[in-house]
CSV table of C-alpha atoms and ligand atoms in Angstrom, one decimal:
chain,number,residue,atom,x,y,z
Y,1,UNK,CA,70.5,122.3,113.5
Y,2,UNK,CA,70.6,118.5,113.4
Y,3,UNK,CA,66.8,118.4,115.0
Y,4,UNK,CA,65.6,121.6,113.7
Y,5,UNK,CA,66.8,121.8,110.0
Y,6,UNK,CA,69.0,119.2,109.5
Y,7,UNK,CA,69.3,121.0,105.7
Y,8,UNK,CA,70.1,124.3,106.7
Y,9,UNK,CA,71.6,127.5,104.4
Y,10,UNK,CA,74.4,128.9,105.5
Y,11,UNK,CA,77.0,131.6,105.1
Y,12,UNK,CA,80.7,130.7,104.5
Y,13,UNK,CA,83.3,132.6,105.6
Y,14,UNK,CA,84.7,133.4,102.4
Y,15,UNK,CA,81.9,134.6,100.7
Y,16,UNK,CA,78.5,133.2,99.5
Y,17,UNK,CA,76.2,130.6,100.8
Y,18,UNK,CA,76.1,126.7,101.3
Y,19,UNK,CA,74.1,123.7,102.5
Y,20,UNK,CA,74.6,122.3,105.3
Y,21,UNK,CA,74.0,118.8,106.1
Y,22,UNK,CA,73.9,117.5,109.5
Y,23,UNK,CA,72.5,114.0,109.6
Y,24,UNK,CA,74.1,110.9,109.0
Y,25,UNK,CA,71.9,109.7,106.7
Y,26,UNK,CA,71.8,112.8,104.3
Y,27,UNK,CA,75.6,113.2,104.3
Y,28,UNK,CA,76.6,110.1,103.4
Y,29,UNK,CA,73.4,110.2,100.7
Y,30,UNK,CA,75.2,113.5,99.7
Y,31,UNK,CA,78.7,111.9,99.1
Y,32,UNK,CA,77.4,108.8,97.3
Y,33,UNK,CA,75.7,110.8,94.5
Y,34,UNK,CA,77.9,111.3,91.6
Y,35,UNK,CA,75.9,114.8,91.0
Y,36,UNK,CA,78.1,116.3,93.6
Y,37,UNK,CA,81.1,117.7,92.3
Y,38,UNK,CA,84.5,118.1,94.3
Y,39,UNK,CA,85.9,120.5,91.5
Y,40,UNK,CA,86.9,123.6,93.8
Y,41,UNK,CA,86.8,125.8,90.7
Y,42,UNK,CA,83.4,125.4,89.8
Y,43,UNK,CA,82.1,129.1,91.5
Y,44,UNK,CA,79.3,127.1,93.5
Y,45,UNK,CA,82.1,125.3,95.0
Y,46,UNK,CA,81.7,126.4,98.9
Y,47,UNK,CA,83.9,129.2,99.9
Y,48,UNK,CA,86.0,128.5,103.3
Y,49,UNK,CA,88.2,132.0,102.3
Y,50,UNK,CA,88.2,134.9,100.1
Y,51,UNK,CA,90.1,133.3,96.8
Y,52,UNK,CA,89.5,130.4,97.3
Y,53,UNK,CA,88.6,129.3,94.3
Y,54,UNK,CA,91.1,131.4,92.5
Y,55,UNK,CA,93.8,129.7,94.3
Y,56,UNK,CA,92.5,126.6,92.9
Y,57,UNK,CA,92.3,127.2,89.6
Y,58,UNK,CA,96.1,127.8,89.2
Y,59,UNK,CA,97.3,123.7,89.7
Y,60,UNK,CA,96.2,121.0,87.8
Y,61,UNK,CA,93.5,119.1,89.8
Y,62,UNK,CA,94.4,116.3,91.8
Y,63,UNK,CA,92.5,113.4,93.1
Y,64,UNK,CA,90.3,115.4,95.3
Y,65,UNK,CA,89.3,117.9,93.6
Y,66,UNK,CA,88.7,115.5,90.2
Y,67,UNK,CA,85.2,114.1,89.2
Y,68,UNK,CA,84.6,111.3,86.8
Y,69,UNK,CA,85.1,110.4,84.1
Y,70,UNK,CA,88.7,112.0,85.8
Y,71,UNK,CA,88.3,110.7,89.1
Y,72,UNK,CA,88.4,106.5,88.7
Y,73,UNK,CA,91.7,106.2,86.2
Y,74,UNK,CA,93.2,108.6,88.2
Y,75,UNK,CA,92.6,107.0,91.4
Y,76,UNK,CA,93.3,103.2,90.6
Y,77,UNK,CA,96.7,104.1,89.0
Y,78,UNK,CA,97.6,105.0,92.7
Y,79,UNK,CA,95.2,102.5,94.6
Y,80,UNK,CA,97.5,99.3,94.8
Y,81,UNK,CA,100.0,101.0,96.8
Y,82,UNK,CA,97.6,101.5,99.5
Y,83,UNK,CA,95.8,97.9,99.8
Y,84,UNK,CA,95.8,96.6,103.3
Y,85,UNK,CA,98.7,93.9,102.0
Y,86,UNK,CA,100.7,96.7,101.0
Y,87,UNK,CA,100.2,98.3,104.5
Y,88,UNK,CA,100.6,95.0,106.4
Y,89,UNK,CA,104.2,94.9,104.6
Y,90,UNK,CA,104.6,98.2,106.0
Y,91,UNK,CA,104.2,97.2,109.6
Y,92,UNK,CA,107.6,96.3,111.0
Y,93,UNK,CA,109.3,99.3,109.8
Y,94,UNK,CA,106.4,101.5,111.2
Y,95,UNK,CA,106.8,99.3,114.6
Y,96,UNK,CA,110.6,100.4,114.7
Y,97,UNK,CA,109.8,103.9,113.9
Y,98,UNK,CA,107.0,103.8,116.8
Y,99,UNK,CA,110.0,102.5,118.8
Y,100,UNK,CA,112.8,104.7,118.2
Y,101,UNK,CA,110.9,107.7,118.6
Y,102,UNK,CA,109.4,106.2,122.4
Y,103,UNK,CA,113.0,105.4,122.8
Y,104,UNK,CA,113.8,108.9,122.2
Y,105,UNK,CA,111.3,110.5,124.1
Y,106,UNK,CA,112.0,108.3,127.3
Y,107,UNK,CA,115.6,109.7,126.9
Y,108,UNK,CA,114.9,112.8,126.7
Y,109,UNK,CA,113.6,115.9,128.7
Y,110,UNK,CA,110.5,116.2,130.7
Y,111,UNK,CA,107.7,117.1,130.2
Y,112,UNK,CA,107.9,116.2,126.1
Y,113,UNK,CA,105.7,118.3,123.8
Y,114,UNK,CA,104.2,114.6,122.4
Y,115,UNK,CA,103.5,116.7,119.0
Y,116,UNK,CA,106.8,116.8,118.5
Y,117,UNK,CA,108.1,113.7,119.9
Y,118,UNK,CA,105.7,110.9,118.5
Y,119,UNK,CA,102.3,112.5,117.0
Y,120,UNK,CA,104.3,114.7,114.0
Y,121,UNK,CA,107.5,112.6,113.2
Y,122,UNK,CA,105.7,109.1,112.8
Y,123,UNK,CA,103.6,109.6,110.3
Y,124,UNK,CA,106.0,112.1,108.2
Y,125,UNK,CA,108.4,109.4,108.4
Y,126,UNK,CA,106.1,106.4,107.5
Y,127,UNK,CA,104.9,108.7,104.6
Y,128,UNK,CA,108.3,110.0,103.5
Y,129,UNK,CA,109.7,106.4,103.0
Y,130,UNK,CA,106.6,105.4,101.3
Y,131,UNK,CA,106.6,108.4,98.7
Y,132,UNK,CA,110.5,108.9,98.6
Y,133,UNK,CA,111.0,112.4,100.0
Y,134,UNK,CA,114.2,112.6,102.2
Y,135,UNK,CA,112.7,113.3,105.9
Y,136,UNK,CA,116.0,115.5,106.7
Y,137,UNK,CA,112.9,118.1,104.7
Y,138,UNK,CA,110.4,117.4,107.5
Y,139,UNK,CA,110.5,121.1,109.3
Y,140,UNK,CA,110.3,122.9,105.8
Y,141,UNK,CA,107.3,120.7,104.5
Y,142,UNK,CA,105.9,120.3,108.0
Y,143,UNK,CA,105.7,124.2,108.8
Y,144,UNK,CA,104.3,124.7,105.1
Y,145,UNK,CA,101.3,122.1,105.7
Y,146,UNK,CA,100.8,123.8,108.8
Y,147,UNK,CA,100.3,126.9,107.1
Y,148,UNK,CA,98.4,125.9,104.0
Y,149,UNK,CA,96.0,124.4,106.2
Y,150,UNK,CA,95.5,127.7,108.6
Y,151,UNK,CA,92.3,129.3,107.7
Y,152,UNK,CA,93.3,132.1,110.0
Y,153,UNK,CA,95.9,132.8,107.7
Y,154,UNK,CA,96.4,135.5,104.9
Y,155,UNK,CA,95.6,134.3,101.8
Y,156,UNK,CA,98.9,135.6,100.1
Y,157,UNK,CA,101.1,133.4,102.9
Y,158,UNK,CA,99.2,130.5,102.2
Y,159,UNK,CA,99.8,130.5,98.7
Y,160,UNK,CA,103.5,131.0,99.5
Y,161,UNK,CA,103.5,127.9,101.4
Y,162,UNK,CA,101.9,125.9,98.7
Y,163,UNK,CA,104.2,127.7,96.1
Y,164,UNK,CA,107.1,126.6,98.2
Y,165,UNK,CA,105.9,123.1,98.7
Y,166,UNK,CA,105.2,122.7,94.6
Y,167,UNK,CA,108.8,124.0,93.6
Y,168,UNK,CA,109.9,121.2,96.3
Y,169,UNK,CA,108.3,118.1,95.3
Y,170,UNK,CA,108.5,119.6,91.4
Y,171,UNK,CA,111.9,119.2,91.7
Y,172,UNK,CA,111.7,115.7,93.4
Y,173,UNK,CA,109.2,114.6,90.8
Y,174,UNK,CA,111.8,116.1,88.1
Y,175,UNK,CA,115.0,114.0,89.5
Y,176,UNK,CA,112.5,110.0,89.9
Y,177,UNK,CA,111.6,110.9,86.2
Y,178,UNK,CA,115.5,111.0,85.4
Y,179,UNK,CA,116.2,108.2,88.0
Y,180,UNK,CA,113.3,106.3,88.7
Y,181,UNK,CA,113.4,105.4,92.4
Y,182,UNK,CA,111.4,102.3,93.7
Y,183,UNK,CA,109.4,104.2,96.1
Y,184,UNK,CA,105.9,105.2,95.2
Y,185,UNK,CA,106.8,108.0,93.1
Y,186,UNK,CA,109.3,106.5,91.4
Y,187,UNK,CA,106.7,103.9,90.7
Y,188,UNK,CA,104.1,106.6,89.7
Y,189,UNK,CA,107.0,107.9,86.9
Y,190,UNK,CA,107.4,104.2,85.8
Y,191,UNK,CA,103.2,103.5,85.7
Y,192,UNK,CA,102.7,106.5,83.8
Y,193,UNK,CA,105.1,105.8,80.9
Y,194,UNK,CA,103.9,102.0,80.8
Y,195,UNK,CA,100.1,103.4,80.6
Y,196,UNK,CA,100.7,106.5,79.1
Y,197,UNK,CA,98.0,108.5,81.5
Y,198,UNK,CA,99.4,111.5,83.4
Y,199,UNK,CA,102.2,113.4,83.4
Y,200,UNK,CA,104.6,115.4,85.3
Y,201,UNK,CA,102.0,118.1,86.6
Y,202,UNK,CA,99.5,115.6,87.6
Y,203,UNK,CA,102.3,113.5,89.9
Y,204,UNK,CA,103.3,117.1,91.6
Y,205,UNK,CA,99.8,117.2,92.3
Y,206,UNK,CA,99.5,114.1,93.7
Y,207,UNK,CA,102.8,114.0,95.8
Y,208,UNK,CA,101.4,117.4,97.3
Y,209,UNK,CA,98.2,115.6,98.2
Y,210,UNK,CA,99.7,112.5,99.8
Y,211,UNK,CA,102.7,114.3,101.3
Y,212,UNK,CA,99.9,116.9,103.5
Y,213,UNK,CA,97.1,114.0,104.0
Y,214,UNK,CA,99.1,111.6,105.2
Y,215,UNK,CA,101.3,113.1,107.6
Y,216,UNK,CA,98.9,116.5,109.1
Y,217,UNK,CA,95.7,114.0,109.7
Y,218,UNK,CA,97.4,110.8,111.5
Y,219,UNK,CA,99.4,113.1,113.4
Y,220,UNK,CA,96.4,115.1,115.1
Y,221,UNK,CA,94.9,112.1,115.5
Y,222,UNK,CA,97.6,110.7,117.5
Y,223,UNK,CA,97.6,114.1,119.5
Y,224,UNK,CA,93.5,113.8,120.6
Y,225,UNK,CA,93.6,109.9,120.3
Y,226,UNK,CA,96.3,110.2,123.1
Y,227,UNK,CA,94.3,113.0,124.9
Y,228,UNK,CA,91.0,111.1,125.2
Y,229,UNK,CA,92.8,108.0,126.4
Y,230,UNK,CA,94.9,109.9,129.1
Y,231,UNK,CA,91.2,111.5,130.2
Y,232,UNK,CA,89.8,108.2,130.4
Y,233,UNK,CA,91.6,106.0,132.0
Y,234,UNK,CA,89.5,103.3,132.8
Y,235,UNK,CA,89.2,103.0,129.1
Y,236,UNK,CA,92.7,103.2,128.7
Y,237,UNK,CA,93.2,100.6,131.4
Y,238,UNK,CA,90.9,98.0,129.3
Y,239,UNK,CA,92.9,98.4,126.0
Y,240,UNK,CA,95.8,97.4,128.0
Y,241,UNK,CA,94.4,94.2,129.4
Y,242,UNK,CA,93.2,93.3,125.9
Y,243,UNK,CA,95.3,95.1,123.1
Y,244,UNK,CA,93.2,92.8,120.7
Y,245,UNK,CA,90.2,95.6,121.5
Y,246,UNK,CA,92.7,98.7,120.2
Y,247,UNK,CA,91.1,98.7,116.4
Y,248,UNK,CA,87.7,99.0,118.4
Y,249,UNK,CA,88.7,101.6,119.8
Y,250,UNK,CA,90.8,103.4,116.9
Y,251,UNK,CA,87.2,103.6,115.2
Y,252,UNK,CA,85.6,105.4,118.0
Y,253,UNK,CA,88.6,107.7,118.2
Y,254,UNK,CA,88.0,108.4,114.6
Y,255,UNK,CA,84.4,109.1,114.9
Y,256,UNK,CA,84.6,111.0,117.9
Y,257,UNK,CA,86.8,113.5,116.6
Y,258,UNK,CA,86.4,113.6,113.1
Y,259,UNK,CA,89.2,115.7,112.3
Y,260,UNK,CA,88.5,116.0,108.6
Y,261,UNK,CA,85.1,117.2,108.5
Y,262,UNK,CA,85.4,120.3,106.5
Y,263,UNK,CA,86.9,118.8,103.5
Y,264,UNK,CA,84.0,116.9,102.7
Y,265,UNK,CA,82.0,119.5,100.5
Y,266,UNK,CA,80.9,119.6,96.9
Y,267,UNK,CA,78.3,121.6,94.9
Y,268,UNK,CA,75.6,120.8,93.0
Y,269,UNK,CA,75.8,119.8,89.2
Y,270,UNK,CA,71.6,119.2,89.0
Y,271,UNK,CA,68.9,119.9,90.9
Y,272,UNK,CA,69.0,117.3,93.7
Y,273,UNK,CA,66.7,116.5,96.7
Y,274,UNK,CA,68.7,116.0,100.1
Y,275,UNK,CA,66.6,115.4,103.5
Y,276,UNK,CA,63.6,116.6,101.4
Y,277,UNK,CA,65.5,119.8,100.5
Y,278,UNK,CA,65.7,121.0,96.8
Y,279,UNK,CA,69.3,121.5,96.1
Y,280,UNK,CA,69.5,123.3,93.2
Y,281,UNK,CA,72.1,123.2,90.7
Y,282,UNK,CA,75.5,125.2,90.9
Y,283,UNK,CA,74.7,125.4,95.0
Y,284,UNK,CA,77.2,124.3,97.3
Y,285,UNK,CA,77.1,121.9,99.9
Y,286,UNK,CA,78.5,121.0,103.4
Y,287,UNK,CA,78.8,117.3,104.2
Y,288,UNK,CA,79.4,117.9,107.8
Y,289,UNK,CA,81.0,114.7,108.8
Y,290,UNK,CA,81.3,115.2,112.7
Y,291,UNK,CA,78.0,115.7,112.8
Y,292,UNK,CA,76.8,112.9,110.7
Y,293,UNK,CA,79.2,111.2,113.7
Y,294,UNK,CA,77.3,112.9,116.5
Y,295,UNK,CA,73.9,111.6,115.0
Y,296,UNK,CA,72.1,110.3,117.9
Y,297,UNK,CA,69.4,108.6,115.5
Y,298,UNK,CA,72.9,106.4,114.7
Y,299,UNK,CA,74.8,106.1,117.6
Y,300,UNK,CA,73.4,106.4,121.4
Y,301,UNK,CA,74.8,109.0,123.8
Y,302,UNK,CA,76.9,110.5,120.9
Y,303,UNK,CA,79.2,112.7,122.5
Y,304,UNK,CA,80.4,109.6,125.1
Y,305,UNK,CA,83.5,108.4,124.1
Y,306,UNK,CA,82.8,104.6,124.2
Y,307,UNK,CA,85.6,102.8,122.9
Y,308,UNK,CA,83.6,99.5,122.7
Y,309,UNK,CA,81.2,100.7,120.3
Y,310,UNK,CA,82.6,98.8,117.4
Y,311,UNK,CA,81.4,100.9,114.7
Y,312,UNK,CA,82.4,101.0,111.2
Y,313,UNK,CA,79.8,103.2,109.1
Y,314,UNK,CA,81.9,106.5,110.4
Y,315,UNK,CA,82.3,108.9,108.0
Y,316,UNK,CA,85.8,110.5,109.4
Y,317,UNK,CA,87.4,109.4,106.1
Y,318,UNK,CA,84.5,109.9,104.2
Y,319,UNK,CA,82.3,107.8,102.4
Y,320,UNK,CA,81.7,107.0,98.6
Y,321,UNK,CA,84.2,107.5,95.9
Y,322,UNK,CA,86.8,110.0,97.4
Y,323,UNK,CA,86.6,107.8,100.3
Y,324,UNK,CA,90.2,108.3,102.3
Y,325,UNK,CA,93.0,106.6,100.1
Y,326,UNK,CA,95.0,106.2,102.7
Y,327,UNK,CA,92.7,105.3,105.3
Y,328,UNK,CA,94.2,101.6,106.3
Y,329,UNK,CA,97.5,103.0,106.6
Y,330,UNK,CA,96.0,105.7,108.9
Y,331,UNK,CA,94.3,102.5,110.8
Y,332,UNK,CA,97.7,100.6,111.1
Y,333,UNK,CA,99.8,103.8,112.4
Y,334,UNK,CA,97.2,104.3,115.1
Y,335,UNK,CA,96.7,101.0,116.3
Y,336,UNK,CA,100.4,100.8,116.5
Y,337,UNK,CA,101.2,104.1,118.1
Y,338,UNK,CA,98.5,103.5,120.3
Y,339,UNK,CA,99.2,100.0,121.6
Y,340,UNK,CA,103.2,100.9,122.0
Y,341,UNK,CA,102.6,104.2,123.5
Y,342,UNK,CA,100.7,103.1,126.6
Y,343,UNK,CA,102.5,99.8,127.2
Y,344,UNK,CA,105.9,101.2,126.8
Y,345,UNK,CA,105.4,104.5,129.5
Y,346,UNK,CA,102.3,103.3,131.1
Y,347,UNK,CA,102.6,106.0,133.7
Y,348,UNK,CA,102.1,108.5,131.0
Y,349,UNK,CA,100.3,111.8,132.0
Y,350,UNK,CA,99.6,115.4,131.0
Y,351,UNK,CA,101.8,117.9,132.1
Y,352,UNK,CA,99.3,120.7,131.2
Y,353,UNK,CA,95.3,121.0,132.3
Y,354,UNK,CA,93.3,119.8,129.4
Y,355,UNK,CA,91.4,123.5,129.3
Y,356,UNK,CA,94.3,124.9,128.4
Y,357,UNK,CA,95.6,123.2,125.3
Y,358,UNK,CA,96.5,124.8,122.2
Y,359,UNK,CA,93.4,123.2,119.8
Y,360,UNK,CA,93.4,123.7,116.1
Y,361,UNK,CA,90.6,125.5,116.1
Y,362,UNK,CA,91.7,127.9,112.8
Y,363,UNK,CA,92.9,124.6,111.0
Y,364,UNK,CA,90.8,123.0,108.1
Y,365,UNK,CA,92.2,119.7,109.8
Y,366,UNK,CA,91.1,119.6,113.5
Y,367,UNK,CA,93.9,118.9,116.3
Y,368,UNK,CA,96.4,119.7,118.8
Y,369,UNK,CA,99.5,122.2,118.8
Y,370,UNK,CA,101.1,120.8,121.3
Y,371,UNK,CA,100.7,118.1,124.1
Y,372,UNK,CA,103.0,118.7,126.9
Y,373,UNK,CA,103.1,114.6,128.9
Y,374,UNK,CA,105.0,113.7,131.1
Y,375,UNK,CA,105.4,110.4,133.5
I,1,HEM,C1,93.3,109.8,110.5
I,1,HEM,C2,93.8,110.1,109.3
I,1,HEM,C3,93.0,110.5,108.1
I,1,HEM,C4,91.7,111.0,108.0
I,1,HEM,C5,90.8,111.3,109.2
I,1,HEM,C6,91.4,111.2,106.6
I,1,HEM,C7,90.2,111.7,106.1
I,1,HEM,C8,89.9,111.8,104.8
I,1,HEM,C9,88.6,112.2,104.3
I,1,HEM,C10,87.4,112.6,105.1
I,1,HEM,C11,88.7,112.2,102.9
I,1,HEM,C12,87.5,112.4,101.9
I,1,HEM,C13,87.6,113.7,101.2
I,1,HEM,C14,86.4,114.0,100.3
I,1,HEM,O1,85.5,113.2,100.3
I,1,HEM,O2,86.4,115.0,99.6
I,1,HEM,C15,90.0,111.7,102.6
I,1,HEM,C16,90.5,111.6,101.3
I,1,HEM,C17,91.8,111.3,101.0
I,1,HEM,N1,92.8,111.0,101.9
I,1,HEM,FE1,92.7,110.8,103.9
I,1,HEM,N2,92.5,110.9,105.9
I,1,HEM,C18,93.5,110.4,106.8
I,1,HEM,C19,94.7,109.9,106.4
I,1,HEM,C20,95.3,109.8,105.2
I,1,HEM,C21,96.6,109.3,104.8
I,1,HEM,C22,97.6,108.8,105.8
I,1,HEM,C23,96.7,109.5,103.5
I,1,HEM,C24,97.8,109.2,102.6
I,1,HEM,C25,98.8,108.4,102.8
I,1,HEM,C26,95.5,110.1,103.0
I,1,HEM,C27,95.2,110.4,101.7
I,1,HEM,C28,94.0,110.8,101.2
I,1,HEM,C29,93.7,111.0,99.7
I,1,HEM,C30,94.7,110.9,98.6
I,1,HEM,C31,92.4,111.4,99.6
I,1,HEM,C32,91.6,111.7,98.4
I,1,HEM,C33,91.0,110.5,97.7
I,1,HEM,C34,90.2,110.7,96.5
I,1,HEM,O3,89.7,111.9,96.3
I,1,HEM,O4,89.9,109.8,95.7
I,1,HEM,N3,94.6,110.3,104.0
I,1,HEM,N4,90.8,111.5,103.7
């Protein structure tokens, strides 16, 4: 599609058509223009299941789905929490994390199922201190992310899970409003009453947000990311001579998988010309990210994994004004879980043939059921 019609119609799965953008250029053209909307209740809106927009339309909109004049206050009410000084105060306590749960792994049985030993309960952990959930929750919110994000799924038991996960952090929200905690929610409950913007809907919303993106995405990433290094290791051998290269090599990990590629869509509020395609108004649109990341007009021999490539113009967390939020403490957790991973079992090694991994392929979020290692 990318050489033949890079702007190509096509049919979604849950009903209707969409554009579909393939090149680098024209996606990230797409999600700079402030005439595509990311409100999924707008019946252009492109249609991953049967519902979809239904579904939508029952919560309050959160950060993702908002456009402006919504989208900025919304956004830099949560922003400071997620500068890279912020992070970089983060960094011991995600170091000891990292460490406990190698420590635990060594410990235990083998093979491990790294999913559940490292690549699940880091970042639920690192994001459950940050927003002030209790982790002892992690298997009930974990399994209902899971689900949520299952296209393969029934509608009706995907709702249930998001139902579930509401009344859970609706009650959470409900006790920091009564007893403001100094964790980012609290904080949220304390910002809205000095600024008077948002309320108690719109923080449920968000704690939903945060709690699914930052745990489900940095954990599949540490599943492939620790794939693709155990299939290469004369790459992996180089990061351990020089762990100074390991951001390098986070990027091309990012870009080579680009696990959030289907959540970058929009549709059309005016008639708008993409790649010399009319776009008309009201007509959805695909900004296929791992394809704007296998451009070969952008980055040679795109399907090699090259962990010296050094680039930075990636889309995998987007690009423009939903750009990731979170995307430097996705950056740190890597790096780190990277770095100590390797060092600390450096024998490390997959107990199962690559081929016959369970991959995500029914997940809206790209990944890795399980990763049996041993060493
Ligand atoms: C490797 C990990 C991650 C990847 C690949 C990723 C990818 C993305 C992408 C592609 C978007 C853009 C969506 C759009 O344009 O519609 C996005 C937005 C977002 N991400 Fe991430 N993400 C990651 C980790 C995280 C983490 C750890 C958090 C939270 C702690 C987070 C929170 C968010 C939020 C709140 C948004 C919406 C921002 C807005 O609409 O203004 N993400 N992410």
């Amino acid at each position: 599609m990318r050489e033949e019609a890079p702007v190509s119609r096509v049919t979604m799965p849950g009903g209707g058509t969409a554009w579909a953008l393939t090149r680098h250029e024209d996606v990230r053209a797409m999600l700079a223009d402030p005439r595509f909307s990311s409100d999924r209740t707008n019946p252009g809106f492109p249609a991953f299941t049967e519902g979809q927009q239904q579904l939508a339309a029952r919560f309050r909109k959160t950060l993702i789905s908002m456009d402006p004049p919504e989208h900025g206050p919304a956004r830099r009410m949560v922003v400071g929490e997620f500068t890279v000084r912020r992070m970089e105060a983060l960094r011991p306590r995600i170091q000891e994390i990292v460490d406990e749960h190698v420590d635990a792994m060594l410990a235990g049985p083998r093979p491990a199922d790294l999913v559940r030993a490292l690549s699940l309960p880091v970042p639920s952990l690192v994001i459950c201190e940050l927003l002030g959930v209790p982790y002892a929750d992690h298997e009930f919110f974990q399994a209902r992310s899971s689900l949520l994000l299952r296209r393969t799924e029934p509608v009706p038991r995907r709702e249930q899970a998001r139902d579930e996960l509401r009344a859970y952090l609706d009650e959470l929200v409900t006790a920091k409003e009564q007893d403001p905690t100094d964790d980012l929610l609290g904080r949220q409950v304390l910002k809205q009453r000095e600024t008077g913007l948002g309320d108690h809907t719109d923080l449920v919303s968000l704690a939903v947000l945060l709690l699914i993106a930052g745990h489900e995405t940095t954990a599949n990433m540490i599943s492939l990311g620790t794939l693709a290094l155990l299939e290469h290791p004369g790459e992996r051998a180089r990061l351990d001579e020089q762990p100074e290269s390991i951001p390098v090599a986070v990027e091309e990990l990012l870009r080579y998988f680009s696990i959030v590629d289907l959540v970058t869509a929009r549709v059309a509020t005016a008639d708008v010309e993409i790649g010399g395609v009319l776009i008309r108004e009201g007509e959805g649109v695909l900004g296929l990210g791992n394809s704007a990341n296998h451009d070969p007009g952008v980055y040679p021999r795109p399907d090699e994994l090259d962990l010296t490539r050094g680039d930075r113009h990636h889309v995998a967390f987007g690009y423009g004004a939903h750009q990731c939020l979170g995307q430097n403490l996705a950056r740190m957790e890597l790096q780190m879980v990277f770095g100590t991973l390797f060092r600390r079992i450096p024998d490390l090694r997959l107990a199962t043939p690559a081929e016959e991994l369970p991959f995500k392929d029914d997940s809206n979020i790209y990944g890795l059921y399980e990763l049996p290692v041993t060493w």
